[in-house]
Short mmCIF file of C-alpha atoms and ligand atoms in Angstrom, two decimals:
data_model
loop_
_atom_site.label_atom_id
_atom_site.label_comp_id
_atom_site.label_asym_id
_atom_site.label_seq_id
_atom_site.Cartn_x
_atom_site.Cartn_y
_atom_site.Cartn_z
CA MET A 1 0.00 0.00 0.00
CA ILE A 2 1.28 3.49 -0.88
CA GLY A 3 1.43 6.09 1.87
CA ARG A 4 1.48 5.64 5.62
CA ALA A 5 -2.10 6.25 6.72
CA ARG A 6 -4.76 3.90 5.39
CA SER A 7 -6.54 5.80 2.67
CA VAL A 8 -10.20 6.67 2.89
CA ASN A 9 -12.94 5.05 0.82
CA LEU A 10 -12.96 7.40 -2.18
CA LEU A 11 -16.13 5.93 -3.69
CA LEU A 12 -18.05 6.61 -0.51
CA LEU A 13 -16.53 10.08 -0.26
CA GLY A 14 -17.42 10.73 -3.89
CA GLN A 15 -21.07 9.97 -3.22
CA LEU A 16 -21.14 12.16 -0.12
CA ARG A 17 -19.42 15.02 -1.96
CA ARG A 18 -21.79 14.86 -4.93
CA ARG A 19 -24.77 15.04 -2.55
CA ARG A 20 -23.13 17.48 -0.15
CA GLY A 21 -25.58 18.92 2.39
CA GLN A 22 -28.24 16.29 1.64
CA TRP A 23 -29.24 13.58 4.10
CA LEU A 24 -28.53 10.08 2.82
CA ASP A 25 -30.02 6.94 4.28
CA ALA A 26 -27.30 5.11 6.22
CA ASN A 27 -28.59 1.62 5.34
CA ALA A 28 -28.75 2.42 1.66
CA LEU A 29 -25.30 4.00 1.79
CA ALA A 30 -23.83 0.94 3.50
CA ARG A 31 -25.48 -1.40 0.97
CA ALA A 32 -24.30 0.66 -1.99
CA HIS A 33 -20.71 0.38 -0.80
CA ARG A 34 -20.97 -3.24 0.37
CA LEU A 35 -20.28 -2.27 3.96
CA SER A 36 -21.88 -3.34 7.22
CA LEU A 37 -23.22 -0.48 9.31
CA ASN A 38 -20.23 -0.91 11.61
CA LEU A 39 -17.80 -0.61 8.73
CA LEU A 40 -19.70 2.37 7.37
CA ASP A 41 -19.26 3.98 10.78
CA ARG A 42 -15.56 3.29 10.69
CA GLU A 43 -15.21 4.80 7.20
CA LEU A 44 -17.15 7.89 8.28
CA ARG A 45 -14.91 8.29 11.35
CA ARG A 46 -11.89 7.99 9.09
CA LEU A 47 -13.25 10.79 6.91
CA THR A 48 -13.90 12.92 9.99
CA GLY A 49 -10.30 12.31 11.03
CA ARG A 50 -9.21 13.62 7.62
CA GLY A 51 -11.05 16.92 8.14
CA TYR A 52 -14.49 16.14 6.65
CA GLU A 53 -17.47 17.38 8.65
CA ILE A 54 -20.13 14.69 8.69
CA GLU A 55 -23.43 14.76 10.56
CA ARG A 56 -25.25 11.62 11.72
CA ASP A 57 -28.89 11.51 12.73
CA PRO A 58 -30.71 8.31 13.73
CA SER A 59 -33.73 9.07 11.59
CA ALA A 60 -32.36 11.38 8.85
CA GLY A 61 -29.15 9.43 8.14
CA VAL A 62 -25.77 10.84 7.12
CA ARG A 63 -24.73 14.06 5.45
CA LEU A 64 -21.52 15.78 4.49
CA VAL A 65 -21.50 19.40 5.57
CA GLY A 66 -17.89 20.46 5.24
CA VAL A 67 -14.67 19.50 3.46
CA PRO A 68 -11.10 20.15 4.63
CA GLY A 69 -9.63 23.49 3.58
CA GLY A 70 -6.32 23.68 1.73
CA LEU A 71 -4.55 20.94 -0.15
CA ALA A 72 -5.92 17.62 1.14
CA ALA A 73 -5.08 14.40 -0.70
CA GLU A 74 -8.70 13.21 -0.89
CA GLU A 75 -9.88 16.58 -2.16
CA ILE A 76 -7.39 16.34 -5.00
CA SER A 77 -8.03 12.73 -5.95
CA CYS A 78 -11.75 12.17 -5.26
CA ASP A 79 -13.69 11.82 -8.54
CA LEU A 80 -10.61 12.92 -10.47
CA ASP A 81 -11.26 12.10 -14.09
CA THR A 82 -7.82 10.82 -15.15
CA ASN A 83 -6.56 7.55 -16.57
CA LEU A 84 -3.31 7.30 -14.68
CA ILE A 85 -2.02 10.46 -13.09
CA GLY A 86 -3.36 11.07 -9.59
CA ARG A 87 -4.82 7.58 -9.01
CA HIS A 88 -2.98 7.88 -5.71
CA VAL A 89 -2.18 11.21 -4.12
CA ILE A 90 -0.07 11.78 -1.02
CA VAL A 91 0.11 15.17 0.69
CA GLU A 92 2.78 15.86 3.33
CA ASP A 93 3.22 19.02 5.37
CA GLU A 94 6.94 19.24 4.68
CA LEU A 95 9.47 17.31 2.63
CA THR A 96 13.02 18.11 1.58
CA SER A 97 11.83 17.78 -1.99
CA THR A 98 8.85 15.95 -3.45
CA ASN A 99 11.25 14.53 -6.04
CA ASP A 100 13.35 13.03 -3.20
CA GLU A 101 10.22 11.48 -1.72
CA ALA A 102 9.24 10.08 -5.12
CA TRP A 103 12.63 8.37 -5.47
CA ARG A 104 12.38 7.07 -1.88
CA ILE A 105 8.97 5.52 -2.56
CA ILE A 106 10.17 4.04 -5.85
CA ARG A 107 13.12 2.37 -4.07
CA ALA A 108 10.84 1.09 -1.29
CA VAL A 109 8.28 -0.37 -3.71
CA ASP A 110 10.99 -1.93 -5.86
CA SER A 111 12.81 -3.47 -2.91
CA GLU A 112 9.55 -5.09 -1.78
CA GLY A 113 9.30 -6.63 -5.23
CA ALA A 114 5.82 -5.08 -5.60
CA ASP A 115 4.13 -4.58 -8.94
CA VAL A 116 5.56 -1.35 -10.39
CA ARG A 117 2.08 -0.42 -11.61
CA GLU A 118 1.33 0.18 -7.94
CA ASN A 119 2.99 3.58 -8.01
CA ASP A 120 2.76 4.48 -11.68
CA GLY A 121 1.00 7.85 -11.76
CA LEU A 122 1.49 8.45 -8.03
CA VAL A 123 1.37 12.14 -7.11
CA ILE A 124 3.29 13.47 -4.11
CA VAL A 125 2.54 16.97 -2.86
CA ALA A 126 4.29 18.90 -0.08
CA LEU A 127 2.93 22.07 1.50
CA ARG A 128 6.55 23.17 2.01
CA GLN A 129 9.90 21.91 0.75
CA SER A 130 13.03 22.53 2.81
CA ALA A 131 15.41 21.74 -0.08
CA GLY A 132 13.40 22.17 -3.28
CA ARG A 133 15.44 21.61 -6.43
CA GLY A 134 15.36 23.61 -9.63
CA ARG A 135 17.04 22.96 -12.95
CA ARG A 136 20.82 22.95 -13.22
CA GLY A 137 21.34 22.33 -9.51
CA GLN A 138 19.66 25.55 -8.45
CA ALA A 139 17.60 25.78 -5.26
CA TRP A 140 13.84 26.18 -5.68
CA ALA A 141 12.22 28.30 -2.97
CA SER A 142 9.14 26.44 -1.76
CA PRO A 143 7.30 28.29 1.01
CA GLU A 144 3.72 27.52 1.97
CA GLY A 145 1.19 28.62 -0.62
CA GLY A 146 2.73 26.94 -3.67
CA LEU A 147 1.88 23.69 -5.38
CA TRP A 148 5.04 21.59 -5.07
CA MET A 149 4.46 18.19 -6.54
CA SER A 150 6.07 15.19 -8.19
CA VAL A 151 4.58 12.51 -10.37
CA VAL A 152 6.06 9.00 -10.65
CA LEU A 153 5.92 7.72 -14.22
CA ARG A 154 7.10 4.22 -14.89
CA ALA A 155 5.92 3.11 -18.27
CA LEU A 156 7.50 5.49 -20.74
CA ARG A 157 10.16 4.74 -23.30
CA PRO A 158 13.68 6.01 -22.51
CA ALA A 159 14.63 9.46 -23.82
CA ARG A 160 11.20 11.01 -23.46
CA GLN A 161 12.53 13.64 -21.03
CA SER A 162 12.14 16.69 -23.25
CA MET A 163 8.67 15.63 -24.40
CA LEU A 164 7.61 15.10 -20.81
CA THR A 165 9.01 18.47 -19.77
CA MET A 166 7.12 20.20 -22.55
CA ALA A 167 3.91 18.29 -21.88
CA ALA A 168 4.11 19.39 -18.25
CA ALA A 169 4.77 23.03 -19.18
CA VAL A 170 1.80 22.97 -21.58
CA ALA A 171 -0.41 21.38 -18.90
CA VAL A 172 0.59 24.04 -16.34
CA ALA A 173 0.02 26.91 -18.78
CA GLU A 174 -3.39 25.48 -19.73
CA ALA A 175 -4.37 24.97 -16.10
CA VAL A 176 -3.39 28.55 -15.25
CA ARG A 177 -5.44 29.85 -18.17
CA GLU A 178 -8.44 27.68 -17.33
CA THR A 179 -8.58 28.40 -13.61
CA THR A 180 -7.56 32.07 -13.61
CA ARG A 181 -7.92 33.38 -17.18
CA LEU A 182 -4.37 34.74 -16.82
CA GLU A 183 -2.35 34.65 -20.05
CA ALA A 184 0.22 32.05 -19.12
CA ARG A 185 2.94 31.38 -21.69
CA ILE A 186 5.90 29.04 -22.01
CA ARG A 187 9.39 30.46 -22.05
CA TRP A 188 11.43 27.82 -23.74
CA PRO A 189 12.45 25.32 -22.55
CA ASN A 190 10.35 24.84 -19.45
CA ASP A 191 9.31 28.00 -17.62
CA VAL A 192 5.70 29.03 -17.36
CA ILE A 193 5.51 32.80 -17.29
CA ILE A 194 2.83 35.42 -16.81
CA GLU A 195 3.49 38.94 -18.09
CA GLY A 196 7.16 38.02 -18.48
CA ARG A 197 7.61 36.71 -14.93
CA LYS A 198 8.16 33.10 -13.97
CA ALA A 199 5.23 31.48 -12.14
CA ALA A 200 6.14 27.80 -12.50
CA GLY A 201 8.95 25.44 -13.44
CA VAL A 202 9.35 21.79 -14.38
CA LEU A 203 12.16 19.43 -13.41
CA VAL A 204 12.21 15.92 -14.87
CA GLU A 205 14.64 13.49 -13.24
CA THR A 206 15.77 10.06 -14.47
CA GLN A 207 18.33 7.47 -13.41
CA SER A 208 20.55 5.78 -15.93
CA ALA A 209 20.02 2.41 -14.21
CA SER A 210 16.25 2.60 -14.78
CA PRO A 211 15.49 3.76 -18.31
CA GLY A 212 11.80 4.47 -18.74
CA LEU A 213 11.35 5.57 -15.13
CA TYR A 214 10.78 9.29 -14.61
CA VAL A 215 10.09 11.61 -11.71
CA LEU A 216 8.29 14.68 -13.00
CA GLY A 217 8.58 17.61 -10.58
CA ILE A 218 6.36 20.64 -11.02
CA GLY A 219 6.46 23.79 -8.91
CA VAL A 220 3.76 26.44 -9.28
CA ASN A 221 3.69 29.66 -7.26
CA VAL A 222 -0.07 29.46 -6.73
CA ASN A 223 -0.80 31.48 -3.58
CA VAL A 224 2.73 32.46 -2.60
CA PRO A 225 2.49 36.13 -1.56
CA ALA A 226 4.80 38.39 -3.59
CA GLU A 227 6.87 39.22 -0.47
CA ARG A 228 7.59 35.54 0.14
CA LEU A 229 9.11 35.02 -3.29
CA PRO A 230 12.89 34.94 -2.81
CA ALA A 231 14.39 38.45 -2.97
CA GLU A 232 16.95 37.54 -5.62
CA VAL A 233 14.24 36.54 -8.10
CA ARG A 234 11.41 38.81 -6.93
CA THR A 235 11.48 40.97 -10.04
CA ALA A 236 11.67 37.91 -12.29
CA ALA A 237 9.11 35.74 -10.47
CA THR A 238 5.43 35.99 -9.74
CA SER A 239 2.55 33.93 -8.38
CA LEU A 240 -1.04 33.44 -9.51
CA ARG A 241 -2.17 35.26 -6.38
CA ALA A 242 0.17 38.21 -7.02
CA GLU A 243 -1.11 38.53 -10.59
CA LEU A 244 -4.80 38.20 -9.68
CA GLY A 245 -4.77 40.11 -6.41
CA ARG A 246 -6.70 37.28 -4.73
CA GLU A 247 -6.24 33.68 -3.61
CA VAL A 248 -6.78 30.80 -6.01
CA SER A 249 -8.22 27.45 -4.90
CA ALA A 250 -5.09 25.29 -4.79
CA VAL A 251 -7.24 22.13 -4.90
CA GLU A 252 -9.12 23.29 -7.97
CA PHE A 253 -5.85 24.26 -9.63
CA ALA A 254 -4.19 20.92 -8.76
CA ARG A 255 -7.16 18.91 -10.10
CA CYS A 256 -7.21 20.88 -13.32
CA LEU A 257 -3.44 20.47 -13.73
CA LEU A 258 -3.57 16.70 -13.15
CA GLY A 259 -6.37 16.39 -15.69
CA ARG A 260 -4.39 18.32 -18.33
CA LEU A 261 -1.22 16.41 -17.54
CA ASP A 262 -2.98 13.07 -17.86
CA GLY A 263 -4.27 14.11 -21.29
CA TRP A 264 -0.85 15.22 -22.54
CA TYR A 265 0.85 12.17 -21.06
CA HIS A 266 -1.03 10.08 -23.57
CA TYR A 267 0.76 11.95 -26.40
CA VAL A 268 4.13 11.60 -24.68
CA ARG A 269 3.62 7.84 -24.43
CA ALA A 270 2.64 7.73 -28.08
CA GLY A 271 5.75 9.77 -28.99
CA ASP A 272 3.50 12.28 -30.78
CA VAL A 273 5.91 15.21 -31.17
CA ASP A 274 3.63 16.94 -33.70
CA ALA A 275 0.72 17.12 -31.24
CA LEU A 276 2.94 18.60 -28.57
CA ASN A 277 4.57 21.08 -30.95
CA ALA A 278 1.11 22.18 -32.08
CA ALA A 279 0.05 22.77 -28.46
CA TRP A 280 3.23 24.48 -27.45
CA ARG A 281 3.84 26.86 -30.36
CA PRO A 282 0.84 29.13 -29.69
CA LEU A 283 1.88 29.32 -26.04
CA ALA A 284 5.56 30.01 -26.72
CA SER A 285 6.50 33.43 -25.41
CA THR A 286 9.69 33.62 -27.41
CA LEU A 287 8.58 33.02 -31.01
CA GLY A 288 9.35 36.17 -33.03
CA GLN A 289 11.03 37.82 -30.02
CA ARG A 290 14.62 38.89 -29.58
CA ILE A 291 16.32 36.81 -26.88
CA LYS A 292 19.72 36.25 -25.31
CA LEU A 293 20.90 32.81 -24.36
CA SER A 294 24.05 31.11 -23.10
CA ALA A 295 25.36 27.93 -24.68
CA ASP A 296 28.83 26.34 -24.72
CA GLY A 297 29.98 29.07 -22.31
CA ARG A 298 29.16 31.77 -24.89
CA LYS A 299 26.32 34.26 -25.16
CA PHE A 300 24.14 34.50 -28.27
CA GLU A 301 21.50 37.07 -29.20
CA GLY A 302 18.98 36.98 -31.99
CA VAL A 303 15.35 36.71 -33.05
CA VAL A 304 13.58 33.38 -32.51
CA VAL A 305 12.46 32.10 -35.90
CA GLU A 306 11.39 28.57 -34.94
CA VAL A 307 10.71 26.47 -31.86
CA ASP A 308 10.61 22.69 -32.01
CA LEU A 309 10.48 20.11 -29.28
CA VAL A 310 13.16 17.92 -30.77
CA GLU A 311 15.33 20.43 -32.61
CA GLY A 312 15.16 23.21 -30.00
CA VAL A 313 15.06 26.93 -30.66
CA SER A 314 16.39 28.56 -33.83
CA LEU A 315 17.79 32.08 -33.63
CA ARG A 316 18.48 34.42 -36.51
CA LEU A 317 21.73 35.91 -35.24
CA ASP A 318 22.67 39.48 -36.01
CA GLY A 319 24.95 38.47 -38.88
CA GLY A 320 21.92 36.83 -40.56
CA ALA A 321 22.91 33.22 -39.87
CA VAL A 322 20.35 30.91 -38.24
CA ARG A 323 21.61 28.71 -35.42
CA THR A 324 19.59 26.07 -33.57
CA PHE A 325 20.12 25.29 -29.88
CA ARG A 326 18.86 22.22 -28.07
CA SER A 327 17.41 22.71 -24.58
CA GLU A 328 20.17 20.64 -22.92
CA GLU A 329 22.92 23.00 -24.11
CA VAL A 330 21.23 26.24 -23.07
CA SER A 331 21.54 27.67 -19.58
CA LEU A 332 20.13 31.17 -19.63
CA VAL A 333 17.33 32.60 -21.68
CA GLU A 334 16.22 36.18 -21.43
CA LEU A 335 14.05 38.42 -23.47
CA VAL A 336 15.73 41.50 -24.91
CA VAL A 337 13.51 44.50 -24.32
CA GLN A 338 13.88 46.86 -27.25
C1 BTN B 1 12.98 25.04 -12.50
O1 BTN B 1 14.13 25.28 -12.17
O2 BTN B 1 12.33 25.83 -13.21
C2 BTN B 1 12.31 23.76 -12.07
C3 BTN B 1 11.66 23.90 -10.73
C4 BTN B 1 10.97 22.62 -10.26
C5 BTN B 1 10.46 22.74 -8.84
C6 BTN B 1 9.62 21.55 -8.44
S1 BTN B 1 8.76 21.83 -6.93
C7 BTN B 1 8.31 20.15 -6.87
C8 BTN B 1 9.50 19.35 -7.32
N1 BTN B 1 10.39 19.10 -6.20
C9 BTN B 1 11.56 19.72 -6.33
O3 BTN B 1 12.49 19.68 -5.50
N2 BTN B 1 11.59 20.40 -7.48
C10 BTN B 1 10.37 20.24 -8.24
#
């Protein structure tokens, strides 16, 4: 079993949530979920222990009157309409890094000799990370208010890292647009930006000994207040809350993101580069813009004439020549304001 605490009965919770506020007959509820009344009681107590407010009345029955606030695992996963991603969700108050925890769980499951499908699609969320990791060994500030999560993916072909990174960036940008109407864009290769400032990043990790096994880390500054963004990146970073001037439902955002991710994962598995390029290009912030980037220890400046998942980004340099850079060789990308 994944996770430490025994998970709640999500089918029962789903029914209670769909009929929230309405009295349901306890006998009928128990029958529908193949539980004795005693077991139903135990499941309801378990839900209460997880922050759900449930009323019992001998004649009226059972009703759900309140759900836990904030990011609760059951609130993210209950009735989530995905094929794979988010079938299991774990939420911890604090982790060093959700990617670390993903690797720890993978090792534990593998050493038990359990079926690897057990944790394929597992989502791990932390309310805070004490040692969040960004790309290229950088630290990733992860105070409370963000969505810091990792997804374990076990059934991909090797070398799908850049497709997975792009699929995740597209999913984040779409989820931001859908839940907030903010104009999120993708700054190649993997930043999600709003009005030129970074709101989210993606870090895909692999291990050479386990080709086809990926940990997909996604960090989104959902409700991080502007003053809690690290000072050194404050002018370059933003959060959904800072852009909107109000809080966003982190649960609603997480559910939307997992749904989008699950959809795009299908294309990553199928190796459908064209579908991903078609989704990404209209979201690319850099197409047609003048940018600066560093590659091979040198700086290059030019206008972006093409972006492609496999090939990378093509710049028309000032001399007129076009040079293409792959994401792995590029370390710094910035827009040149003219
Ligand atoms: C970047 O540098 O843009 C990538 C940032 C990725 C941050 C996320 S937060 C959840 C997961 N756990 C980590 O330690 N990093 C990723």
